[in-house]
Coordinates of C-alpha atoms in Angstrom, one line a residue:
Chain A
M1 CA -6.1 6.1 -94.8
A2 CA -8.8 8.8 -94.9
I3 CA -11.2 8.7 -97.8
N4 CA -10.2 11.7 -100.0
H5 CA -12.5 11.2 -103.0
G6 CA -16.2 10.9 -103.8
S7 CA -19.0 12.1 -101.5
K8 CA -17.0 11.5 -98.3
R9 CA -13.9 13.4 -99.2
L10 CA -12.5 15.9 -96.7
V11 CA -13.1 19.4 -98.0
V12 CA -12.1 21.7 -95.2
G13 CA -9.6 22.3 -92.5
A14 CA -6.3 21.0 -91.3
H15 CA -8.1 18.7 -88.8
Y16 CA -6.2 19.8 -85.8
G17 CA -9.2 21.4 -84.2
L18 CA -10.5 18.6 -82.0
R19 CA -7.0 17.3 -81.2
D20 CA -5.9 20.7 -80.0
W21 CA -9.2 21.3 -78.1
L22 CA -8.7 18.0 -76.3
A23 CA -5.0 18.6 -75.7
Q24 CA -5.8 22.0 -74.3
R25 CA -8.0 20.4 -71.7
V26 CA -5.8 17.4 -70.9
T27 CA -2.8 19.6 -70.3
A28 CA -4.9 22.0 -68.3
I29 CA -6.0 19.2 -65.9
L30 CA -2.4 18.1 -65.6
M31 CA -1.2 21.6 -64.7
A32 CA -4.1 22.1 -62.3
L33 CA -3.3 18.8 -60.6
F34 CA 0.3 19.9 -60.3
T35 CA -0.7 23.2 -58.7
V36 CA -2.7 21.3 -56.0
V37 CA 0.1 18.8 -55.4
L38 CA 2.8 21.4 -55.1
L39 CA 0.6 23.7 -52.9
L40 CA -0.1 20.8 -50.5
Q41 CA 3.6 20.0 -50.2
V42 CA 4.4 23.7 -49.5
V43 CA 1.6 24.1 -46.9
V44 CA 1.8 20.8 -45.0
G45 CA 4.5 20.5 -42.4
E46 CA 7.1 23.0 -41.3
P47 CA 7.3 26.6 -42.6
L48 CA 8.9 27.0 -46.0
S49 CA 12.7 27.1 -46.1
Y50 CA 15.2 26.4 -48.8
D51 CA 15.7 22.8 -47.7
K52 CA 12.0 22.1 -47.8
W53 CA 11.5 23.9 -51.2
A54 CA 14.4 22.1 -52.8
G55 CA 13.4 18.9 -51.2
I56 CA 10.0 19.0 -52.9
F57 CA 11.7 19.0 -56.3
A58 CA 14.3 16.4 -55.3
T59 CA 12.1 13.4 -55.3
Q60 CA 12.1 11.4 -58.6
W61 CA 8.3 11.3 -59.0
M62 CA 8.1 15.1 -58.5
K63 CA 10.9 15.6 -61.1
V64 CA 9.0 13.5 -63.6
F65 CA 5.7 15.2 -62.8
T66 CA 7.3 18.7 -63.2
F67 CA 8.8 17.5 -66.5
V68 CA 5.4 16.4 -67.8
V69 CA 3.9 19.7 -66.7
I70 CA 6.6 21.7 -68.5
L71 CA 5.9 19.8 -71.7
S72 CA 2.1 20.3 -71.1
L73 CA 2.6 24.0 -70.7
L74 CA 4.6 24.1 -73.9
Y75 CA 1.8 22.6 -75.9
H76 CA -1.0 24.4 -74.0
A77 CA 0.7 27.8 -74.5
W78 CA 1.3 27.0 -78.2
V79 CA -2.3 26.3 -78.9
G80 CA -3.4 29.4 -77.0
M81 CA -0.9 31.8 -78.6
R82 CA -1.6 30.4 -82.0
D83 CA -5.3 31.1 -81.5
V84 CA -4.5 34.7 -80.5
W85 CA -2.3 35.3 -83.5
M86 CA -4.9 33.7 -85.8
D87 CA -7.7 35.8 -84.5
Y88 CA -6.0 39.2 -84.4
I89 CA -3.1 39.2 -87.0
K90 CA -4.2 39.3 -90.6
P91 CA -1.0 39.8 -92.7
V92 CA 0.3 36.3 -93.4
G93 CA 4.0 37.3 -93.1
V94 CA 3.5 39.0 -89.7
K95 CA 1.5 36.0 -88.5
L96 CA 4.1 33.5 -89.6
A97 CA 6.9 35.6 -87.9
L98 CA 4.9 35.7 -84.6
Q99 CA 4.2 32.0 -84.7
V100 CA 7.9 31.2 -85.3
F101 CA 8.8 33.6 -82.4
T102 CA 6.2 31.8 -80.2
I103 CA 7.7 28.4 -81.0
V104 CA 11.3 29.6 -80.4
W105 CA 10.3 31.3 -77.2
L106 CA 8.4 28.3 -75.8
V107 CA 11.0 25.7 -76.8
G108 CA 13.7 27.9 -75.3
C109 CA 11.8 28.3 -72.1
A110 CA 11.0 24.6 -71.8
G111 CA 14.7 23.7 -72.4
W112 CA 15.8 26.2 -69.7
A113 CA 13.1 25.0 -67.2
I114 CA 14.1 21.3 -67.8
Q115 CA 17.8 22.2 -67.3
V116 CA 17.0 23.9 -64.0
L117 CA 14.9 20.9 -62.9
W118 CA 17.3 18.2 -63.7
R119 CA 20.6 19.7 -62.5
L120 CA 19.1 19.6 -58.9
Chain B
M1 CA -46.3 41.5 -91.2
A2 CA -47.9 42.9 -94.4
S3 CA -48.6 46.6 -94.2
T4 CA -51.3 48.2 -96.3
P5 CA -50.2 50.7 -98.9
S6 CA -51.8 53.6 -97.1
T7 CA -49.8 53.1 -93.9
P8 CA -46.0 52.8 -94.5
P9 CA -44.0 50.6 -92.1
P10 CA -42.9 52.6 -89.0
V11 CA -39.4 53.9 -89.1
S12 CA -37.6 52.1 -86.3
A13 CA -34.9 53.9 -84.4
K14 CA -31.5 53.6 -85.9
R15 CA -29.6 51.0 -83.9
P16 CA -25.8 50.9 -83.7
E17 CA -24.2 48.4 -86.0
F18 CA -20.9 46.6 -85.2
R19 CA -19.6 45.3 -88.4
N20 CA -15.9 45.7 -87.8
I21 CA -15.2 46.6 -84.2
H22 CA -12.6 49.3 -83.9
A23 CA -10.4 49.0 -80.8
L24 CA -10.4 52.7 -80.0
S25 CA -13.7 54.1 -81.2
D26 CA -16.0 51.1 -80.5
L27 CA -14.6 49.0 -77.7
P28 CA -14.9 51.6 -74.9
N29 CA -18.7 51.9 -75.7
Y30 CA -19.2 48.2 -76.1
R31 CA -21.1 46.7 -73.2
L32 CA -19.4 43.4 -72.7
P33 CA -21.4 40.8 -70.5
A34 CA -19.6 39.2 -67.6
A35 CA -18.9 36.1 -69.6
G36 CA -17.2 38.2 -72.2
I37 CA -15.1 40.0 -69.7
V38 CA -13.9 36.6 -68.3
S39 CA -13.2 35.5 -71.8
I40 CA -11.0 38.4 -72.9
L41 CA -9.3 38.4 -69.5
H42 CA -8.6 34.6 -70.0
R43 CA -6.7 35.6 -73.2
I44 CA -5.0 38.6 -71.6
S45 CA -3.8 36.6 -68.6
G46 CA -2.6 33.8 -70.9
V47 CA -0.5 36.2 -73.1
L48 CA 0.8 37.9 -69.9
M49 CA 2.0 34.5 -68.5
F50 CA 3.5 33.6 -71.9
L51 CA 5.5 36.8 -71.9
L52 CA 6.5 36.4 -68.2
M53 CA 7.6 32.8 -68.7
P54 CA 11.4 33.6 -68.4
F55 CA 10.7 35.5 -65.2
V56 CA 8.9 32.4 -63.8
I57 CA 11.8 30.1 -64.8
W58 CA 14.3 32.6 -63.3
L59 CA 12.3 32.5 -60.0
F60 CA 12.3 28.7 -60.1
D61 CA 16.1 28.7 -60.9
V62 CA 17.2 31.0 -58.1
S63 CA 14.8 29.7 -55.5
V64 CA 15.8 26.1 -56.0
T65 CA 19.4 25.9 -57.2
S66 CA 21.3 26.5 -53.9
E67 CA 21.0 28.2 -50.6
I68 CA 23.1 31.1 -51.9
S69 CA 20.8 31.6 -54.9
F70 CA 17.8 31.2 -52.5
E71 CA 19.1 34.2 -50.6
S72 CA 19.3 36.3 -53.8
F73 CA 15.8 35.1 -54.6
R74 CA 14.6 36.5 -51.2
S75 CA 16.6 39.7 -51.5
A76 CA 15.1 40.4 -54.9
F77 CA 11.7 40.9 -53.1
L78 CA 13.3 42.8 -50.2
A79 CA 16.0 45.0 -51.7
G80 CA 15.5 44.6 -55.4
I81 CA 17.9 43.1 -57.9
G82 CA 20.4 44.9 -60.1
F83 CA 18.7 48.2 -61.3
V84 CA 15.2 46.8 -60.6
P85 CA 13.7 47.9 -57.3
A86 CA 11.9 45.5 -55.0
W87 CA 8.5 47.1 -55.5
F88 CA 8.7 46.5 -59.3
V89 CA 9.6 42.8 -58.7
K90 CA 6.6 42.6 -56.4
L91 CA 4.4 44.4 -58.9
V92 CA 5.3 42.0 -61.7
T93 CA 4.8 39.1 -59.3
L94 CA 1.4 40.5 -58.5
G95 CA 0.5 40.5 -62.2
L96 CA 1.7 36.9 -62.4
I97 CA -0.4 35.9 -59.4
W98 CA -3.5 37.6 -60.9
G99 CA -2.9 36.1 -64.3
Y100 CA -2.5 32.6 -62.9
L101 CA -5.5 32.8 -60.6
H102 CA -7.8 34.2 -63.3
H103 CA -6.5 31.7 -66.0
F104 CA -6.9 28.8 -63.5
T105 CA -10.4 29.8 -62.4
A106 CA -11.6 30.5 -65.9
G107 CA -10.1 27.3 -67.0
V108 CA -11.9 25.3 -64.3
R109 CA -15.1 27.1 -65.4
H110 CA -14.5 25.8 -69.0
L111 CA -14.0 22.3 -67.8
W112 CA -17.1 22.5 -65.6
M113 CA -19.1 23.8 -68.6
D114 CA -17.8 21.0 -70.8
A115 CA -18.5 18.3 -68.2
T116 CA -22.0 19.4 -67.1
H117 CA -23.2 21.2 -70.3
S118 CA -23.9 24.2 -68.2
V119 CA -24.1 26.6 -71.1
S120 CA -27.3 28.5 -70.7
K121 CA -27.2 32.3 -70.6
A122 CA -28.0 32.4 -66.9
Q123 CA -25.4 29.8 -65.9
G124 CA -22.8 31.5 -68.1
K125 CA -23.4 34.8 -66.3
Q126 CA -23.4 33.2 -62.9
S127 CA -20.2 31.2 -63.4
A128 CA -18.5 34.2 -65.0
V129 CA -19.3 36.4 -62.0
A130 CA -18.1 33.6 -59.7
T131 CA -14.9 33.4 -61.6
L132 CA -14.2 37.1 -61.3
V133 CA -15.1 37.2 -57.6
I134 CA -12.9 34.2 -56.7
S135 CA -9.9 35.2 -58.8
L136 CA -9.9 38.8 -57.6
A137 CA -10.5 37.9 -53.9
L138 CA -7.6 35.4 -54.0
T139 CA -5.4 38.0 -55.8
V140 CA -6.1 40.5 -53.0
V141 CA -5.4 38.0 -50.3
L142 CA -2.1 36.8 -51.9
G143 CA -1.2 40.3 -53.0
A144 CA -1.6 41.6 -49.4
K145 CA 0.8 38.9 -48.3
L146 CA 3.2 39.7 -51.0
F147 CA 3.4 43.4 -50.0
G148 CA 3.7 42.4 -46.3
L149 CA 0.3 43.7 -45.2
Y150 CA -0.1 40.8 -42.8

């Protein structure tokens, strides 16, 4: 347990700064990697058709990778949008409303994307 | 510097102060360095993609679900969809392409700065200009393809 008394007590912050900073970068690398992997599969071989496009997302490893990327995007966009609201929106009520909207929007989008991905 | 009582300190020219930047009266006159432009565009492109997320998932949905939906995906770019004309679908897609390319390039710049501690003023400017050149050039190339110029 963290020391919360005496000279070493924690006096500031919610302590999500470093965690979110790191998560922002880890999720970014995952999404960048996904972009390269997807582009390679699109470019290599025959010209793009429906069969080829759907085939890319039909393999199990690509489904899992896409799933991980959807979750990465969810967290990445949450950290980014929360930063934007924290920087520009002062009234607490408006800020809270926008943060709630962001969460609903992101979770909704992630759910929809996963549904599309897994019914293939 | 101590000044003698007989010679008062020179009155320096009044310099502009930015204490609380106003979006309309200050920002247009505010000379943002290249790194600052990349930074604010990183935010703008991020928010843009956040708002366009349902459009992206819709594109994914219709392009991948079935051959029939794939055809409606194609025709959205050729003949429009519903009351939305094709040029508007392409324009939104172009915005998406720019947003992705800028966010991607600026993100790689961040990772590169983190990994190599390339954070001097000169390096910051150099990499910011490179980011703008790369993302805009790729946007032009892909945009030309999108609008059927080649």
